[in-house]
GROMACS .gro file of C-alpha atoms in nm:
model
  310
    1MET     CA    1   0.028  -0.015  -0.021
    2ARG     CA    2   0.301   0.246   0.081
    3ASP     CA    3   0.478   0.246  -0.262
    4GLN     CA    4   0.126   0.254  -0.407
    5ASN     CA    5   0.082   0.535  -0.244
    6MET     CA    6   0.457   0.658  -0.309
    7ASP     CA    7   0.310   0.666  -0.643
    8THR     CA    8   0.078   0.863  -0.632
    9MET     CA    9   0.308   1.086  -0.513
   10LYS     CA   10   0.510   1.121  -0.755
   11GLN     CA   11   0.218   1.130  -1.001
   12PHE     CA   12   0.153   1.451  -0.770
   13THR     CA   13   0.409   1.644  -0.840
   14LYS     CA   14   0.472   1.531  -1.161
   15SER     CA   15   0.147   1.709  -1.234
   16ILE     CA   16   0.257   2.010  -1.121
   17SER     CA   17   0.614   2.014  -1.247
   18GLU     CA   18   0.474   1.987  -1.561
   19TYR     CA   19   0.239   2.225  -1.544
   20LEU     CA   20   0.454   2.453  -1.461
   21THR     CA   21   0.657   2.435  -1.806
   22SER     CA   22   0.367   2.627  -1.924
   23ILE     CA   23   0.307   2.928  -1.700
   24ILE     CA   24   0.158   3.219  -1.917
   25ARG     CA   25   0.115   3.496  -1.608
   26TYR     CA   26   0.174   3.421  -1.251
   27SER     CA   27   0.100   3.695  -1.010
   28CYS     CA   28   0.123   3.803  -0.589
   29TYR     CA   29  -0.139   3.903  -0.328
   30ALA     CA   30  -0.161   3.936   0.100
   31GLN     CA   31  -0.438   3.837   0.274
   32ASN     CA   32  -0.618   3.905   0.539
   33TYR     CA   33  -0.868   3.615   0.670
   34LYS     CA   34  -1.144   3.686   0.874
   35LYS     CA   35  -1.461   3.515   0.990
   36ASN     CA   36  -1.714   3.538   0.713
   37SER     CA   37  -1.411   3.724   0.462
   38ILE     CA   38  -1.144   3.687   0.293
   39THR     CA   39  -0.954   4.051   0.154
   40SER     CA   40  -0.698   4.001  -0.093
   41ILE     CA   41  -0.403   4.252  -0.247
   42GLU     CA   42  -0.209   4.209  -0.512
   43LEU     CA   43   0.172   4.270  -0.495
   44LYS     CA   44   0.315   4.437  -0.838
   45PHE     CA   45   0.648   4.323  -0.904
   46ASN     CA   46   0.876   4.458  -1.197
   47ASP     CA   47   1.033   4.176  -1.328
   48SER     CA   48   0.758   3.905  -1.390
   49ASN     CA   49   1.045   3.652  -1.448
   50GLU     CA   50   1.169   3.769  -1.051
   51LEU     CA   51   0.808   3.623  -0.886
   52LYS     CA   52   0.907   3.276  -1.187
   53ASN     CA   53   1.278   3.269  -0.992
   54ILE     CA   54   1.082   3.254  -0.596
   55LEU     CA   55   0.775   2.977  -0.715
   56ASN     CA   56   1.025   2.781  -0.948
   57GLN     CA   57   1.262   2.807  -0.650
   58ASN     CA   58   1.006   2.754  -0.396
   59TRP     CA   59   0.843   2.419  -0.601
   60GLY     CA   60   1.162   2.235  -0.586
   61ILE     CA   61   1.207   2.321  -0.235
   62PHE     CA   62   0.860   2.094  -0.197
   63LYS     CA   63   0.898   1.880  -0.433
   64ASN     CA   64   1.263   1.804  -0.339
   65GLN     CA   65   1.276   1.801   0.075
   66THR     CA   66   0.874   1.819   0.200
   67CYS     CA   67   0.725   1.575  -0.060
   68LYS     CA   68   1.083   1.340   0.043
   69ASN     CA   69   0.977   1.021   0.190
   70LYS     CA   70   0.588   1.114   0.242
   71ASP     CA   71   0.303   0.975   0.075
   72LEU     CA   72  -0.012   1.124   0.004
   73LYS     CA   73  -0.320   1.090   0.241
   74GLU     CA   74  -0.674   1.207   0.196
   75TYR     CA   75  -0.736   1.471   0.499
   76PRO     CA   76  -0.774   1.487   0.733
   77TYR     CA   77  -0.522   1.141   0.859
   78GLY     CA   78  -0.226   1.268   1.073
   79ASP     CA   79  -0.032   1.603   1.098
   80CYS     CA   80   0.147   1.670   0.776
   81LYS     CA   81   0.449   1.506   0.948
   82THR     CA   82   0.397   1.189   0.724
   83SER     CA   83   0.194   1.289   0.421
   84ILE     CA   84   0.112   1.468   0.271
   85GLU     CA   85  -0.254   1.580   0.276
   86TYR     CA   86  -0.557   1.699   0.042
   87ARG     CA   87  -0.926   1.734   0.006
   88ASP     CA   88  -1.150   1.791  -0.288
   89ILE     CA   89  -1.241   2.224  -0.248
   90ALA     CA   90  -1.587   2.095  -0.321
   91HIS     CA   91  -1.628   1.929   0.021
   92GLU     CA   92  -1.876   2.058   0.263
   93SER     CA   93  -1.627   2.119   0.529
   94ILE     CA   94  -1.430   2.408   0.248
   95TYR     CA   95  -1.612   2.487  -0.058
   96GLN     CA   96  -1.717   2.853   0.148
   97ARG     CA   97  -1.371   2.939   0.197
   98ILE     CA   98  -1.233   2.846  -0.069
   99ASP     CA   99  -1.505   3.105  -0.307
  100GLN     CA  100  -1.415   3.348  -0.046
  101PHE     CA  101  -1.034   3.275  -0.156
  102ILE     CA  102  -1.067   3.268  -0.542
  103ASN     CA  103  -1.303   3.536  -0.529
  104SER     CA  104  -1.047   3.788  -0.297
  105ILE     CA  105  -0.804   3.709  -0.587
  106ASN     CA  106  -1.033   3.791  -0.794
  107ASN     CA  107  -1.113   4.109  -0.732
  108PRO     CA  108  -0.822   4.232  -0.480
  109SER     CA  109  -0.895   4.543  -0.303
  110ILE     CA  110  -0.651   4.808  -0.500
  111GLU     CA  111  -0.661   5.102  -0.183
  112TYR     CA  112  -0.335   4.938   0.032
  113ASN     CA  113   0.062   5.171   0.058
  114ILE     CA  114   0.333   4.987   0.187
  115MET     CA  115   0.428   5.210   0.431
  116GLU     CA  116   0.106   5.175   0.566
  117SER     CA  117   0.261   4.944   0.856
  118SER     CA  118  -0.032   4.886   1.034
  119LYS     CA  119  -0.155   4.721   0.776
  120LYS     CA  120  -0.172   4.326   0.921
  121PHE     CA  121  -0.165   4.005   0.663
  122GLN     CA  122  -0.184   3.665   0.798
  123CYS     CA  123  -0.111   3.451   0.421
  124TYR     CA  124   0.009   3.495   0.080
  125VAL     CA  125  -0.082   3.340  -0.241
  126ILE     CA  126   0.116   3.275  -0.539
  127LYS     CA  127  -0.133   3.264  -0.844
  128THR     CA  128  -0.031   3.063  -1.188
  129THR     CA  129  -0.229   3.081  -1.467
  130ASN     CA  130  -0.137   2.845  -1.794
  131SER     CA  131  -0.140   2.869  -2.182
  132ALA     CA  132  -0.528   2.685  -2.111
  133GLY     CA  133  -0.624   2.890  -1.818
  134LYS     CA  134  -0.600   2.647  -1.571
  135ALA     CA  135  -0.491   2.843  -1.271
  136ALA     CA  136  -0.294   2.708  -0.942
  137TYR     CA  137  -0.239   2.896  -0.627
  138PHE     CA  138   0.090   2.822  -0.425
  139ILE     CA  139  -0.028   2.951  -0.025
  140THR     CA  140   0.220   2.994   0.250
  141LYS     CA  141   0.088   3.117   0.563
  142LYS     CA  142   0.326   3.408   0.682
  143SER     CA  143   0.289   3.765   0.598
  144PRO     CA  144   0.433   3.904   0.327
  145ILE     CA  145   0.539   4.258   0.483
  146ARG     CA  146   0.846   4.266   0.689
  147THR     CA  147   0.828   4.579   0.917
  148TYR     CA  148   1.121   4.755   1.145
  149LYS     CA  149   0.942   5.005   1.416
  150ASN     CA  150   1.197   5.198   1.669
  151HIS     CA  151   1.516   5.052   1.488
  152THR     CA  152   1.694   5.075   1.209
  153ARG     CA  153   1.793   4.710   0.972
  154MET     CA  154   2.117   4.682   0.735
  155PHE     CA  155   2.073   4.439   0.445
  156ILE     CA  156   2.406   4.364   0.238
  157LEU     CA  157   2.317   4.346  -0.122
  158LYS     CA  158   2.482   4.114  -0.386
  159ASP     CA  159   2.768   4.314  -0.446
  160ASP     CA  160   2.882   4.366  -0.102
  161SER     CA  161   2.725   4.747  -0.042
  162TYR     CA  162   2.451   4.759   0.166
  163ILE     CA  163   2.130   4.970   0.258
  164LEU     CA  164   1.977   5.082   0.567
  165ASN     CA  165   1.604   5.017   0.617
  166ASP     CA  166   1.378   5.173   0.835
  167LYS     CA  167   1.038   5.109   0.643
  168PRO     CA  168   0.828   4.816   0.548
  169MET     CA  169   0.937   4.543   0.311
  170LEU     CA  170   0.836   4.313   0.052
  171THR     CA  171   0.973   3.896   0.173
  172LEU     CA  172   0.867   3.588   0.056
  173SER     CA  173   0.906   3.241   0.238
  174THR     CA  174   1.085   3.013   0.041
  175ILE     CA  175   0.728   2.799   0.219
  176ILE     CA  176   0.464   2.645   0.091
  177ASP     CA  177   0.177   2.536   0.349
  178ALA     CA  178  -0.075   2.491   0.044
  179ILE     CA  179  -0.170   2.440  -0.289
  180ILE     CA  180  -0.509   2.398  -0.474
  181PHE     CA  181  -0.445   2.241  -0.804
  182GLU     CA  182  -0.703   2.037  -1.064
  183GLY     CA  183  -1.030   2.129  -0.746
  184LYS     CA  184  -0.806   1.978  -0.418
  185ILE     CA  185  -0.597   2.137  -0.226
  186TYR     CA  186  -0.285   1.962  -0.070
  187PHE     CA  187  -0.218   2.027   0.287
  188ALA     CA  188   0.188   2.049   0.332
  189SER     CA  189   0.125   2.150   0.694
  190LEU     CA  190  -0.167   2.214   0.918
  191ASN     CA  191  -0.133   2.649   0.921
  192LEU     CA  192  -0.428   2.697   0.740
  193GLU     CA  193  -0.684   2.465   0.926
  194SER     CA  194  -0.844   2.790   1.134
  195PHE     CA  195  -0.803   2.985   0.840
  196LEU     CA  196  -1.034   2.763   0.617
  197GLY     CA  197  -1.258   2.650   0.927
  198LEU     CA  198  -1.219   2.302   0.968
  199GLU     CA  199  -1.095   2.312   1.262
  200THR     CA  200  -1.459   2.469   1.362
  201TYR     CA  201  -1.577   2.169   1.097
  202ALA     CA  202  -1.385   1.930   1.302
  203ALA     CA  203  -1.525   1.991   1.614
  204LYS     CA  204  -1.901   1.943   1.449
  205GLN     CA  205  -1.798   1.642   1.366
  206LYS     CA  206  -1.660   1.529   1.704
  207GLU     CA  207  -1.993   1.659   1.861
  208CYS     CA  208  -2.185   1.458   1.610
  209CYS     CA  209  -2.003   1.123   1.717
  210ILE     CA  210  -2.077   1.194   2.074
  211SER     CA  211  -2.469   1.203   2.045
  212ASN     CA  212  -2.429   0.903   1.832
  213LEU     CA  213  -2.297   0.734   2.090
  214GLU     CA  214  -2.535   0.845   2.343
  215GLN     CA  215  -2.759   0.696   2.203
  216VAL     CA  216  -2.652   0.398   2.130
  217LEU     CA  217  -2.473   0.336   2.492
  218SER     CA  218  -2.670   0.307   2.788
  219GLN     CA  219  -2.732   0.615   2.990
  220GLU     CA  220  -2.475   0.412   3.256
  221GLU     CA  221  -2.242   0.327   2.971
  222PHE     CA  222  -2.197   0.651   2.876
  223ASN     CA  223  -2.170   0.847   3.139
  224GLU     CA  224  -1.898   0.663   3.242
  225PHE     CA  225  -1.763   0.745   2.892
  226LYS     CA  226  -1.819   1.083   2.815
  227GLU     CA  227  -1.518   1.262   3.025
  228ALA     CA  228  -1.267   1.056   2.796
  229LEU     CA  229  -1.460   1.093   2.462
  230ARG     CA  230  -1.455   1.455   2.543
  231LYS     CA  231  -1.058   1.477   2.582
  232LYS     CA  232  -1.027   1.324   2.296
  233ASN     CA  233  -0.860   1.570   1.987
  234SER     CA  234  -1.081   1.715   1.803
  235ARG     CA  235  -0.953   1.518   1.429
  236SER     CA  236  -0.898   1.238   1.613
  237TYR     CA  237  -1.309   1.205   1.549
  238LYS     CA  238  -1.227   1.144   1.148
  239SER     CA  239  -1.218   0.810   1.150
  240PHE     CA  240  -1.489   0.757   1.352
  241ASN     CA  241  -1.624   0.430   1.216
  242GLU     CA  242  -2.064   0.366   1.164
  243SER     CA  243  -2.085   0.071   1.126
  244ARG     CA  244  -1.873  -0.024   1.417
  245LEU     CA  245  -2.065   0.171   1.637
  246ALA     CA  246  -2.374  -0.013   1.440
  247ASN     CA  247  -2.261  -0.332   1.619
  248LEU     CA  248  -2.240  -0.257   1.942
  249LYS     CA  249  -2.648  -0.260   1.907
  250ASP     CA  250  -2.658  -0.645   1.853
  251PRO     CA  251  -2.603  -0.848   2.123
  252GLN     CA  252  -2.389  -1.062   2.021
  253LYS     CA  253  -2.177  -0.834   1.837
  254ARG     CA  254  -2.128  -0.633   2.112
  255LYS     CA  255  -2.047  -0.969   2.294
  256THR     CA  256  -1.771  -1.059   2.028
  257ILE     CA  257  -1.656  -0.636   2.092
  258ALA     CA  258  -1.593  -0.701   2.456
  259GLN     CA  259  -1.456  -1.036   2.431
  260LYS     CA  260  -1.161  -0.895   2.217
  261LEU     CA  261  -1.124  -0.652   2.365
  262ASN     CA  262  -1.111  -0.744   2.709
  263ILE     CA  263  -1.368  -0.547   2.857
  264THR     CA  264  -1.604  -0.706   3.160
  265GLN     CA  265  -1.983  -0.727   3.029
  266ASN     CA  266  -2.250  -0.629   3.313
  267LYS     CA  267  -2.522  -0.886   3.412
  268ASP     CA  268  -2.700  -0.725   3.213
  269GLY     CA  269  -2.481  -0.674   2.902
  270THR     CA  270  -2.397  -0.311   2.951
  271LEU     CA  271  -1.998  -0.296   2.898
  272ASN     CA  272  -1.799  -0.233   3.199
  273LEU     CA  273  -1.647   0.076   3.185
  274THR     CA  274  -1.503   0.180   3.417
  275ASN     CA  275  -1.136   0.161   3.396
  276GLU     CA  276  -0.978   0.359   3.155
  277LYS     CA  277  -0.779   0.023   2.954
  278ALA     CA  278  -1.128  -0.042   2.920
  279LYS     CA  279  -1.269   0.312   2.793
  280ASN     CA  280  -0.932   0.362   2.548
  281HIS     CA  281  -0.979  -0.032   2.442
  282LEU     CA  282  -1.315   0.096   2.289
  283LEU     CA  283  -1.250   0.484   2.206
  284LEU     CA  284  -0.992   0.291   1.965
  285TYR     CA  285  -1.183   0.068   1.798
  286LEU     CA  286  -1.473   0.314   1.722
  287LEU     CA  287  -1.203   0.556   1.622
  288ASN     CA  288  -1.140   0.280   1.334
  289LYS     CA  289  -0.740   0.222   1.518
  290ILE     CA  290  -0.793  -0.123   1.653
  291ALA     CA  291  -0.740  -0.476   1.407
  292ILE     CA  292  -1.035  -0.680   1.615
  293ASP     CA  293  -1.275  -0.819   1.309
  294VAL     CA  294  -1.599  -0.847   1.387
  295ASP     CA  295  -1.823  -0.963   1.103
  296ASP     CA  296  -1.516  -1.204   0.993
  297GLU     CA  297  -1.450  -0.987   0.721
  298LYS     CA  298  -1.120  -0.741   0.674
  299GLN     CA  299  -1.222  -0.402   0.781
  300ASN     CA  300  -0.997  -0.080   0.617
  301LEU     CA  301  -0.857  -0.008   0.923
  302ALA     CA  302  -0.719   0.363   0.958
  303SER     CA  303  -0.432   0.235   1.181
  304ASN     CA  304  -0.356  -0.091   1.154
  305ILE     CA  305  -0.273  -0.204   1.553
  306PRO     CA  306  -0.281  -0.515   1.669
  307LEU     CA  307  -0.495  -0.469   2.051
  308GLU     CA  308  -0.169  -0.652   2.223
  309ARG     CA  309  -0.040  -0.333   2.136
  310ILE     CA  310  -0.269  -0.101   2.275
   0.00000   0.00000   0.00000
């Protein structure tokens, strides 16, 4: 499976590398993110080749270092330390925010003066358009405008001369946090989760999972279990398995689950969740983490962890 994921990663990087050979327009935007809106201003470059060179350098670093030894996984999978994660931009969790993102770039604000050092930005985006009209967006969660308050900085130039500067300056990073390409957004880090509303969406998903679980468990079981459920990070519920939850409704399957997870059953068939180990085993089972099979069918595990290692 890992070899297949690595092949998918190679195809992803190859597709973008080939796309970048056909770019006819480069543009750069600084962005402000608010709860219900995104605004952009375009950063003008006197020499378009300068922006091209910056992006090609950054893409080289992304392809050869950021993607090195990583898989391509559907978001949300992990923490982006071992994978590049992707999600369709039409997904219900982000489509409205992505629409705001693209609209803000297509209709940037022109009321900006770089000397207004009080103006704050959270991100910047390099947009590319190729000869076929296909656009891609390379996003970095960092303000492109750097200011130096109450002091002056010295900058060494290529010819070893220097300048003294106390004014705002345009500084672009070599880091790419996310890429929007061919209908998907690819995350190299989790830095944009809050800006795109994904943390809020994950919290809602968590509450939905807990609510569904409350309908299946007895009041006593749920009361013992709810603190452990609340403590678990919202992102952990990404792999919550509804079919495994449904197994708890069937008395025989519930008995099998209890036996395989080493959870004691009370005389009335309810699960004894008074000890932490039992709670942990049941939660990991519901989150699709433990490799046990109740229906004698191979289940799609988020993480194939044998029970003995828990």
